[in-house]
Coordinates of C-alpha atoms and ligand atoms in Angstrom, one line a residue:
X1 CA 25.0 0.1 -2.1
X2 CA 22.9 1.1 -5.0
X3 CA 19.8 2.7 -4.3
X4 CA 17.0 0.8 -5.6
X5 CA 13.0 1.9 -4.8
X6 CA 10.2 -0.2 -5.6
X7 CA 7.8 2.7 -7.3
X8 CA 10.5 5.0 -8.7
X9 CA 7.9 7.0 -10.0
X10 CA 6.6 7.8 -6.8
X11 CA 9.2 7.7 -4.6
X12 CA 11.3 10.3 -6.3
X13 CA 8.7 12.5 -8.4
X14 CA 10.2 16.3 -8.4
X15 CA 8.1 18.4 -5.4
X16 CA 5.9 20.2 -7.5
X17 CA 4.6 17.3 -9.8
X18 CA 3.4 15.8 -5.9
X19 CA 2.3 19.1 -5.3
X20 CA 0.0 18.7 -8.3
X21 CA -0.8 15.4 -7.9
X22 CA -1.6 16.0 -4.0
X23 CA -3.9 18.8 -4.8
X24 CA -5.8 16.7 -7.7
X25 CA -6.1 14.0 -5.1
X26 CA -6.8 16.0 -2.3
X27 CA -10.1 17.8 -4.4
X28 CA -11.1 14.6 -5.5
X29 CA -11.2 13.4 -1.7
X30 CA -13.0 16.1 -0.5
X31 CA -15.6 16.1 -3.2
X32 CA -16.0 11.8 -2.3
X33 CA -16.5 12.6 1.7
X34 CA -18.7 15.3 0.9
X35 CA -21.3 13.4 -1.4
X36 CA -20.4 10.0 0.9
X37 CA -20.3 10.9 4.3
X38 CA -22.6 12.6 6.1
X39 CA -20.1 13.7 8.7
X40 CA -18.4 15.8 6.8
X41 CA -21.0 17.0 4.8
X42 CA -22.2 18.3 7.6
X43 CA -19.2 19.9 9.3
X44 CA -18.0 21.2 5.9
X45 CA -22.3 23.3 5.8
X46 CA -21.2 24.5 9.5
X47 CA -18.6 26.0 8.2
X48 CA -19.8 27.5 5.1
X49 CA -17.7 25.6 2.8
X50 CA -18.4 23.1 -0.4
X51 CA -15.5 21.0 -2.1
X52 CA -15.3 24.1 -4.9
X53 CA -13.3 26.1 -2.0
X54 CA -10.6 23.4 -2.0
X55 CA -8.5 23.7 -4.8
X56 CA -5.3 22.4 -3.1
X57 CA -3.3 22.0 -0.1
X58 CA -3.3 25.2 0.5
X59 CA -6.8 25.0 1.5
X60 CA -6.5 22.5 4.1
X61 CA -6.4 24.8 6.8
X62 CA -10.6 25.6 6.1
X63 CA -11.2 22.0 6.4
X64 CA -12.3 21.2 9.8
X65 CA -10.5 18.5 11.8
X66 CA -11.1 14.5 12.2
X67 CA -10.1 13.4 15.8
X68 CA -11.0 9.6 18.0
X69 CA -13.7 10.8 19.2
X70 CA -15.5 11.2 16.2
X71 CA -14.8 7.5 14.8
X72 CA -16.2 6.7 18.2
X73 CA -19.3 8.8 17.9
X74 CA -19.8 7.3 14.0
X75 CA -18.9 3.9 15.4
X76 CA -18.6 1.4 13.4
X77 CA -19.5 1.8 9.9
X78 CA -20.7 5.4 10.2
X79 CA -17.6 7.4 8.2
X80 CA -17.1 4.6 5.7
X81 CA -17.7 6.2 2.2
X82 CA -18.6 2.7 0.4
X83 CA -21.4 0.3 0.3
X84 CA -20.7 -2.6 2.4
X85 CA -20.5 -4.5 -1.1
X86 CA -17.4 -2.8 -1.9
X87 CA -15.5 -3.8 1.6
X88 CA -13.3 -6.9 1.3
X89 CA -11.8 -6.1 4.9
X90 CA -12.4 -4.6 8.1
X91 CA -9.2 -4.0 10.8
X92 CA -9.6 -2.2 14.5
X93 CA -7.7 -1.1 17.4
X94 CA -8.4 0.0 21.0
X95 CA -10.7 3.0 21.6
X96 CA -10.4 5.2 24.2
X97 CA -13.3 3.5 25.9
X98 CA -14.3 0.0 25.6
X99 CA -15.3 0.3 22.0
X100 CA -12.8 0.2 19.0
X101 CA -12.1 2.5 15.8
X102 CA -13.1 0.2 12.9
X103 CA -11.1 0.9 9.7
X104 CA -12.3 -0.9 6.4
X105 CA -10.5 -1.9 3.3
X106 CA -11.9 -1.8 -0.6
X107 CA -9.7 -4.0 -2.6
X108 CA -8.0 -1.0 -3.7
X109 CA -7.1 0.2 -0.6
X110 CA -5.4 -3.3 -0.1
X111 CA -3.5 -3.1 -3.2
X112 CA -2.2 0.0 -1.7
X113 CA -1.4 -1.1 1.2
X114 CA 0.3 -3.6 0.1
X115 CA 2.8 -1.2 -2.3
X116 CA 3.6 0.7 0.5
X117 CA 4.8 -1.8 2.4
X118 CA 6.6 -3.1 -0.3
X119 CA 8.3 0.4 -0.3
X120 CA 8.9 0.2 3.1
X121 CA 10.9 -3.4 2.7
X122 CA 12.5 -1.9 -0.8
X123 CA 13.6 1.0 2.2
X124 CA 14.9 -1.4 4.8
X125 CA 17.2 -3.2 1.4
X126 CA 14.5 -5.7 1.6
X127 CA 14.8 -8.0 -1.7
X128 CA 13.1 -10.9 -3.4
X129 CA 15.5 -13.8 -1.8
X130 CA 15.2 -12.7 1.5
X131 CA 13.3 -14.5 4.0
X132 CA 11.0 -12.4 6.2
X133 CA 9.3 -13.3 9.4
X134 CA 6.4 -11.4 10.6
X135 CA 6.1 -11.5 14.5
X136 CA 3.5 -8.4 14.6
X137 CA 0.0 -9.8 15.8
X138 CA -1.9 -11.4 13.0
X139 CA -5.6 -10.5 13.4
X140 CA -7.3 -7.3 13.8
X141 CA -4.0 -5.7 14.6
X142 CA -2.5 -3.9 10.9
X143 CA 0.6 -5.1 11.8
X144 CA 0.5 -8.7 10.7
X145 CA -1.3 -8.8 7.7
X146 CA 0.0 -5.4 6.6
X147 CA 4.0 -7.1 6.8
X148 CA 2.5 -10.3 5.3
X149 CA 1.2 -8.7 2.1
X150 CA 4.1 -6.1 1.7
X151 CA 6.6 -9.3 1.8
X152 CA 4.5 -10.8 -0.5
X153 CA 4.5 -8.5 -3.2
X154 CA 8.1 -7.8 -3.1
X155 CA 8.1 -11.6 -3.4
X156 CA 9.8 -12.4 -0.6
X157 CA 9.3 -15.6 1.3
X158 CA 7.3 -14.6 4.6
X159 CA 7.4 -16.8 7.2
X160 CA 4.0 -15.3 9.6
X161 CA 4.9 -16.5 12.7
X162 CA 2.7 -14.2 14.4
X163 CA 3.2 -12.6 18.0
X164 CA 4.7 -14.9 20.9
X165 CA 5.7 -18.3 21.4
X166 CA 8.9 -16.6 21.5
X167 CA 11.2 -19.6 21.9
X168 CA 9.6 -21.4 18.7
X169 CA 10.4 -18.1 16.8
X170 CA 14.0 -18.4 17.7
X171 CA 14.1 -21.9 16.1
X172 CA 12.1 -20.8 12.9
X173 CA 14.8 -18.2 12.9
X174 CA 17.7 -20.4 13.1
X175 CA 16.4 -23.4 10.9
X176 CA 14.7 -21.3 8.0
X177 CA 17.6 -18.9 8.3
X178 CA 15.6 -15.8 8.9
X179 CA 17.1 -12.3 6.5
X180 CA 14.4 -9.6 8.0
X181 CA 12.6 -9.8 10.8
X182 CA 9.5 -7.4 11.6
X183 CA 7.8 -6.9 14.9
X184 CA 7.2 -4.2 17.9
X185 CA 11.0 -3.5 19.1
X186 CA 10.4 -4.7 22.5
X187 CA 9.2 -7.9 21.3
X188 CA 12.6 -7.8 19.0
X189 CA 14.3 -7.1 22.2
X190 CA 12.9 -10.1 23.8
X191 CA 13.6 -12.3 21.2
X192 CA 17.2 -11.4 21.3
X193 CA 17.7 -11.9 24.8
X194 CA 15.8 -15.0 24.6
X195 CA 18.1 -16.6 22.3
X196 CA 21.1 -14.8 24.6
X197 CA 19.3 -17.4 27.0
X198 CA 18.8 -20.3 24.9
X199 CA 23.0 -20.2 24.3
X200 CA 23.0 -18.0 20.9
X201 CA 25.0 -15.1 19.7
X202 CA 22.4 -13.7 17.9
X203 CA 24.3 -11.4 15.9
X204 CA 26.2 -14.4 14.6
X205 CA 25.1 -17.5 14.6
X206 CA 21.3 -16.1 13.1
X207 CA 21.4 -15.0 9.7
X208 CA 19.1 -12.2 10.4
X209 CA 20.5 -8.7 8.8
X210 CA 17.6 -5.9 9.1
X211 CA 14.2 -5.9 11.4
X212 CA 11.2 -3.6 10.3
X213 CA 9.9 -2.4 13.1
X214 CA 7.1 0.0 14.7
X215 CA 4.0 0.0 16.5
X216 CA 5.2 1.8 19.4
X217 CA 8.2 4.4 20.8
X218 CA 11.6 3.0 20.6
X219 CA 14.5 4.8 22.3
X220 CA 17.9 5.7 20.4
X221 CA 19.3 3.6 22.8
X222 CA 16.7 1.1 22.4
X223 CA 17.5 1.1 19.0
X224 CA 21.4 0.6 19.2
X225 CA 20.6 -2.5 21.8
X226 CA 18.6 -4.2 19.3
X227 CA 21.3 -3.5 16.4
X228 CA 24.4 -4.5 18.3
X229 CA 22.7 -7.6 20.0
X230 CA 20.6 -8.6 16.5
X231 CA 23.7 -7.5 14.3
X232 CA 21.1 -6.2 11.7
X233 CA 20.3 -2.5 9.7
X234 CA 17.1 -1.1 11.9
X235 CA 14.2 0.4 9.8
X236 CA 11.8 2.1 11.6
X237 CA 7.8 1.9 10.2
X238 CA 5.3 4.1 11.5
X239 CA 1.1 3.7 10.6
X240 CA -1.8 3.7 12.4
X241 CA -5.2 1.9 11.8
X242 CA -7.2 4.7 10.8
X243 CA -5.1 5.7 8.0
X244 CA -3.9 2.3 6.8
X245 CA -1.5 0.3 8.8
X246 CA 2.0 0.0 9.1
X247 CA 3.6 2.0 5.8
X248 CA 2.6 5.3 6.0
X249 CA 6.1 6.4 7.2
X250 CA 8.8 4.4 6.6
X251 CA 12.8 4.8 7.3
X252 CA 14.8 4.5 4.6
X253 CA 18.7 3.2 5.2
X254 CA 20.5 6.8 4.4
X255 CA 19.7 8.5 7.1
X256 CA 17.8 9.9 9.9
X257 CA 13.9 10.0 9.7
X258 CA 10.9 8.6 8.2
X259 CA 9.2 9.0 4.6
X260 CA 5.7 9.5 4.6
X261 CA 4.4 7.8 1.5
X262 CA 3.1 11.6 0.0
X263 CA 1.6 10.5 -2.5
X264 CA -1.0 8.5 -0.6
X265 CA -1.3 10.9 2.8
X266 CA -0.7 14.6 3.3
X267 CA 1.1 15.3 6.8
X268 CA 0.4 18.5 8.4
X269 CA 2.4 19.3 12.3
X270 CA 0.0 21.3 14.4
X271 CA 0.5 23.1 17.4
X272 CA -1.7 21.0 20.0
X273 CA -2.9 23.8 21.9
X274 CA -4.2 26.3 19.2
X275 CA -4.4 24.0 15.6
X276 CA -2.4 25.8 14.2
X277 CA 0.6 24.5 11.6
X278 CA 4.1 24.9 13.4
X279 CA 7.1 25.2 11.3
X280 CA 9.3 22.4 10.0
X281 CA 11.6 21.4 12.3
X282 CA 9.1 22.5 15.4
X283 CA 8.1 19.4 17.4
X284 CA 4.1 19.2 16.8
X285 CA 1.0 17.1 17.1
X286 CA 1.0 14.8 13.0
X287 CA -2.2 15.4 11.1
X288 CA -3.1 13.3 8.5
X289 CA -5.3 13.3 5.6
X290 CA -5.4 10.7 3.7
X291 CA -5.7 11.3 -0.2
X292 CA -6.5 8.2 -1.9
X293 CA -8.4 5.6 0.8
X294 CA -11.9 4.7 -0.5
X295 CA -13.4 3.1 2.5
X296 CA -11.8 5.2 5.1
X297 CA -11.0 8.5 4.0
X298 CA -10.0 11.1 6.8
X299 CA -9.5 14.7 6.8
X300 CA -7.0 16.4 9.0
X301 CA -6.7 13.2 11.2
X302 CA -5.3 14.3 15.1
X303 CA -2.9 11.3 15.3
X304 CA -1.8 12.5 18.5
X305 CA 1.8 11.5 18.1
X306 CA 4.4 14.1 18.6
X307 CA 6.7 14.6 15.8
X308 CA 8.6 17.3 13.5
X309 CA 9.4 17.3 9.7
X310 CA 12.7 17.0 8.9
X311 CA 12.7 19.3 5.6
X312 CA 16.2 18.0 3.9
X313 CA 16.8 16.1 0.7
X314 CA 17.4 13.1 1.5
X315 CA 21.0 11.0 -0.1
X316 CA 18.4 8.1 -0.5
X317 CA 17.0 9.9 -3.7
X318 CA 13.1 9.9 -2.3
X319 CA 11.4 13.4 -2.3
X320 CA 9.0 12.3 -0.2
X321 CA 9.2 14.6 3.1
X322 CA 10.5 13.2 6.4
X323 CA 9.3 12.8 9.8
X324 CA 11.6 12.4 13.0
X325 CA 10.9 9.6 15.2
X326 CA 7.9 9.4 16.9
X327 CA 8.6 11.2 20.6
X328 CA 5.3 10.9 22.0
X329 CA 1.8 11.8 22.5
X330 CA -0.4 14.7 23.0
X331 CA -3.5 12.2 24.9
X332 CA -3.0 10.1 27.6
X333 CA -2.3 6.5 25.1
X334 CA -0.1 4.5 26.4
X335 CA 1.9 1.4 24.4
X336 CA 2.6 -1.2 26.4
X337 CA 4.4 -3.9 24.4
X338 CA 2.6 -2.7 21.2
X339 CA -0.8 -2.4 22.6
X340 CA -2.0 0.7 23.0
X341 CA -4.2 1.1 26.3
X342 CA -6.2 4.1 27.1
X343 CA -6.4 4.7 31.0
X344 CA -9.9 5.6 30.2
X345 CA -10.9 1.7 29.3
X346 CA -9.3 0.7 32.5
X347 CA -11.8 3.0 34.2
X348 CA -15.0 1.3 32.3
X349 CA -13.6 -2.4 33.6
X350 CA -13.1 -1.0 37.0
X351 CA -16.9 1.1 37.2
X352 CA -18.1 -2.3 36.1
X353 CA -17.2 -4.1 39.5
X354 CA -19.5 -3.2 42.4
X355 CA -16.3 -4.0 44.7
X356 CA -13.9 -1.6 44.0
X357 CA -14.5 2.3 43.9
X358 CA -13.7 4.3 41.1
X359 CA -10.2 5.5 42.3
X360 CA -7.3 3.7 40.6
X361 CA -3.9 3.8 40.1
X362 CA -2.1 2.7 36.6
X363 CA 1.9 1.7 37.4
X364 CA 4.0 1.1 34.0
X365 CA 7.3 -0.5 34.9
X366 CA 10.1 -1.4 32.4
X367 CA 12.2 -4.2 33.2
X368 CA 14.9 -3.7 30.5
X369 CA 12.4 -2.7 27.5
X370 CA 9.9 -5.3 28.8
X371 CA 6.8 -2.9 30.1
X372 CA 4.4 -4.1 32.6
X373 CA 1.4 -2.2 33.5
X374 CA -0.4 -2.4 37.1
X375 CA -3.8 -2.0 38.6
X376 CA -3.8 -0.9 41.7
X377 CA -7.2 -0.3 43.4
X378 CA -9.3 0.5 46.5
X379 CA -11.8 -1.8 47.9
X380 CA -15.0 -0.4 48.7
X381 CA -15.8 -2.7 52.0
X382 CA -12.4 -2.7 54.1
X383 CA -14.3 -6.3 55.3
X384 CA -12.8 -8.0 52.2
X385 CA -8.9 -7.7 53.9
X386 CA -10.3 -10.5 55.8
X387 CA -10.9 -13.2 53.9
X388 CA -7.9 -14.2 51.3
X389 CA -10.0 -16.3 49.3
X390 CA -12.6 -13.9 48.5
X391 CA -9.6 -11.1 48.3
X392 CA -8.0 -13.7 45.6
X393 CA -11.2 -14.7 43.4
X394 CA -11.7 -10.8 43.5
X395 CA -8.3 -10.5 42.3
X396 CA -9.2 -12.9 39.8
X397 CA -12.3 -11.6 38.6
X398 CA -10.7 -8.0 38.0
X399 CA -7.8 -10.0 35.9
X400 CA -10.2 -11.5 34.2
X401 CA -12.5 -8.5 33.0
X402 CA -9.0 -6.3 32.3
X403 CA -7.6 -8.9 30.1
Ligands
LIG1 O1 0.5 0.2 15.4 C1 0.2 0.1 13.0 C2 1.6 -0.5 12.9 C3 1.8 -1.8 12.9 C4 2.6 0.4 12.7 C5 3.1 -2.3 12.8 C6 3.9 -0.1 12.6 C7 4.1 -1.4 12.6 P1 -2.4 1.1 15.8 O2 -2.5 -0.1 16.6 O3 -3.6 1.8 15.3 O4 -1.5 0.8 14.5 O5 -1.5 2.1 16.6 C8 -1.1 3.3 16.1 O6 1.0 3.3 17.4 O7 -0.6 6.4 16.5 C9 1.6 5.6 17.3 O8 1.2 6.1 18.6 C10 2.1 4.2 17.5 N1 3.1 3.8 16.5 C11 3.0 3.2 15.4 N2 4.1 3.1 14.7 C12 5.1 3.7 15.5 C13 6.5 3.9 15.4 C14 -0.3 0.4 14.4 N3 7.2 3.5 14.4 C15 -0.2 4.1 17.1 N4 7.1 4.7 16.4 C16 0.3 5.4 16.5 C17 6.4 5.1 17.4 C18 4.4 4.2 16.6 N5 5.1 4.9 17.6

């Protein structure tokens, strides 16, 4: 099939005019956190430097690094580098306590957005006539809206069906006659063995031929399951809120590995333990730094996934460089079914309840891909066994506060 890309320009600009343009981009970001946010003013004086000492990438190692913790500390607007004026939308996920990271849009950095994940469709063979159903979470969650609007610019007709209601999604699927789907691969999982259910042969009596997925780990075996039962080409698309969304890495269908849009975010692969870079090919901790966001923009970003470049040209025609699938973390995150949960929230829910001490236990079980998580906890007054109705509106209560 011919290769077509939706910002040739980009997509497949010889290394060293992205070198060049990384290392205009990257100055210019530094010099914009430095006058705009007072974070890394600050951290840059501690360490002696001004924006004059960056001249490219080459520089990044004297740049200090951006982790959680310090979105936390800043929370919410406190490393946005625009007037509030300038904002037209504001996104979050889970925080490792009870309080989210809160990532804001200009409406440049939405117009961005959206092109990259017109890319990322233009990767997955993604085309004008197809139909696309977006069954990430619309809301605060990137995934929705950031599907939505890439589908929208290719010009694609999006069908946003949102997360759940999973039977309803099979029907949409069916009637409108579905080309991509895009969602968390368990939940594409769960839609195929729904429909097994329901009667359907998925892989042909749906007209479904790719799904665009991410938001969480999916196995190689994971992935062949949902290929052989959907019958469609996999794409894998890997983002995270702080740097944008979904489309900051995206699989293209020629081979093995993820793109990271390079032109937009510089990837570095740290060694967790000592910072420093590793070698291509050595699995590492992703560090981004993002080179054109105006609201958000981060410097040597600890993602905390676990990843290695793949350093190859690619037969797809993209110079971008590649990352292998995402094989896990260097925290203690956890996705369950495209959530991510920190065990450290369940902790603050649990201190909150006079009840129950603070010792815990966090089960994850996977039935099939399906992951459940489980609470188990002590009772502070063994008294409580007694009584199964106050034992059950406990039981209740702690649901409650969790969910
Ligand atoms: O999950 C953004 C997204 C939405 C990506 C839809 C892809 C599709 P967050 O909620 O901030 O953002 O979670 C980001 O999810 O640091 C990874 O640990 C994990 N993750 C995201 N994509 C992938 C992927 C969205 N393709 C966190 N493979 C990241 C494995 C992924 N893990």
């Amino acid at each position: 099939m011919e290769q077509v890309y939706w910002n040739p320009t980009m997509e497949t600009m010889p290394r060293e005019q992205l070198r060049a343009l990384q290392n205009e981009r990257l100055r210019d970001v530094v010099r914009r956190v430095y006058e705009h946010v007072p974070f890394y003013r600050n951290k840059m004086q501690q360490l002696g430097i001004t924006p004059n000492d960056i001249h490219g990438v080459e520089d990044l190692h004297l740049l200090p690094f951006t982790e959680k913790q310090d979105l936390r500390n800043n929370y919410p607007f406190g490393l946005f580098a625009v007037p509030q004026s300038e904002i037209v939308r504001i996104h979050a996920s889970s925080g490792t306590t009870g309080k989210p990271s809160v990532a804001g849009y200009t409406s440049g950095d939405v117009d961005r957005w959206a092109e990259l994940m017109a890319r990322a469709m233009y990767c997955a063979n993604v085309g004008k006539s197809d139909i696309v159903q977006v069954a990430y979470g619309y809301g605060l969650f990137t995934g929705g809206l950031g599907a939505h609007a890439g589908g929208e610019a290719v010009g694609c007709s999006v069908i946003p069906t949102s997360s759940g209601n999973t039977k309803r999604q099979i029907q949409m699927m069916k009637d409108l006659g579905t080309d991509i789907l895009a969602c968390t691969p368990s939940y594409a999982l769960l839609i195929a063995d729904t429909a097994i259910e329901m009667g359907y042969d998925p892989a042909k009596d749906f007209k479904v031929s790719g799904v665009i997925l991410g938001a969480e780990p999916a196995s190689e075996g994971m992935r062949d399951e949902i290929r052989q039962k959907l019958g469609v080409q996999y794409c894998d698309v890997y983002g995270l809120s702080e740097v944008m969304g979904p489309g900051v890495a995206m699989e293209c269908s020629a081979s093995h590995g993820l793109h990271v849009a390079e032109d937009h975010f510089y990837p570095e692969i740290v060694d967790p333990d000592t910072l420093k870079p590793v070698p291509d090919g050595t699995y590492g901790e992703l560090v981004f730094t993002t080179l054109t966001r105006e609201c958000c923009p981060l410097v040597r970003y600890r993602t905390r996934d676990v990843t290695r470049i793949i350093n190859e040209e690619c037969s797809c025609g993209r110079t971008h460089r590649k990352i292998d699938r995402i094989i896990g973390r260097t925290d203690d995150m956890m996705i369950i079914r495209g959530v991510n949960v920190f065990p450290s929230q369940i902790e603050s829910v649990i201190m909150q309840i006079p009840q129950i001490s603070p010792h815990y236990m966090l089960y994850i079980r996977r039935e099939g891909y399906h992951d459940t998580l489980e609470v188990q906890v002590e009772l502070v007054d063994g008294s409580l066994l007694d009584s199964f109705a106050a034992l059950e509106e406990l039981t209740a209560t702690i649901r409650a506060k969790l969910r």
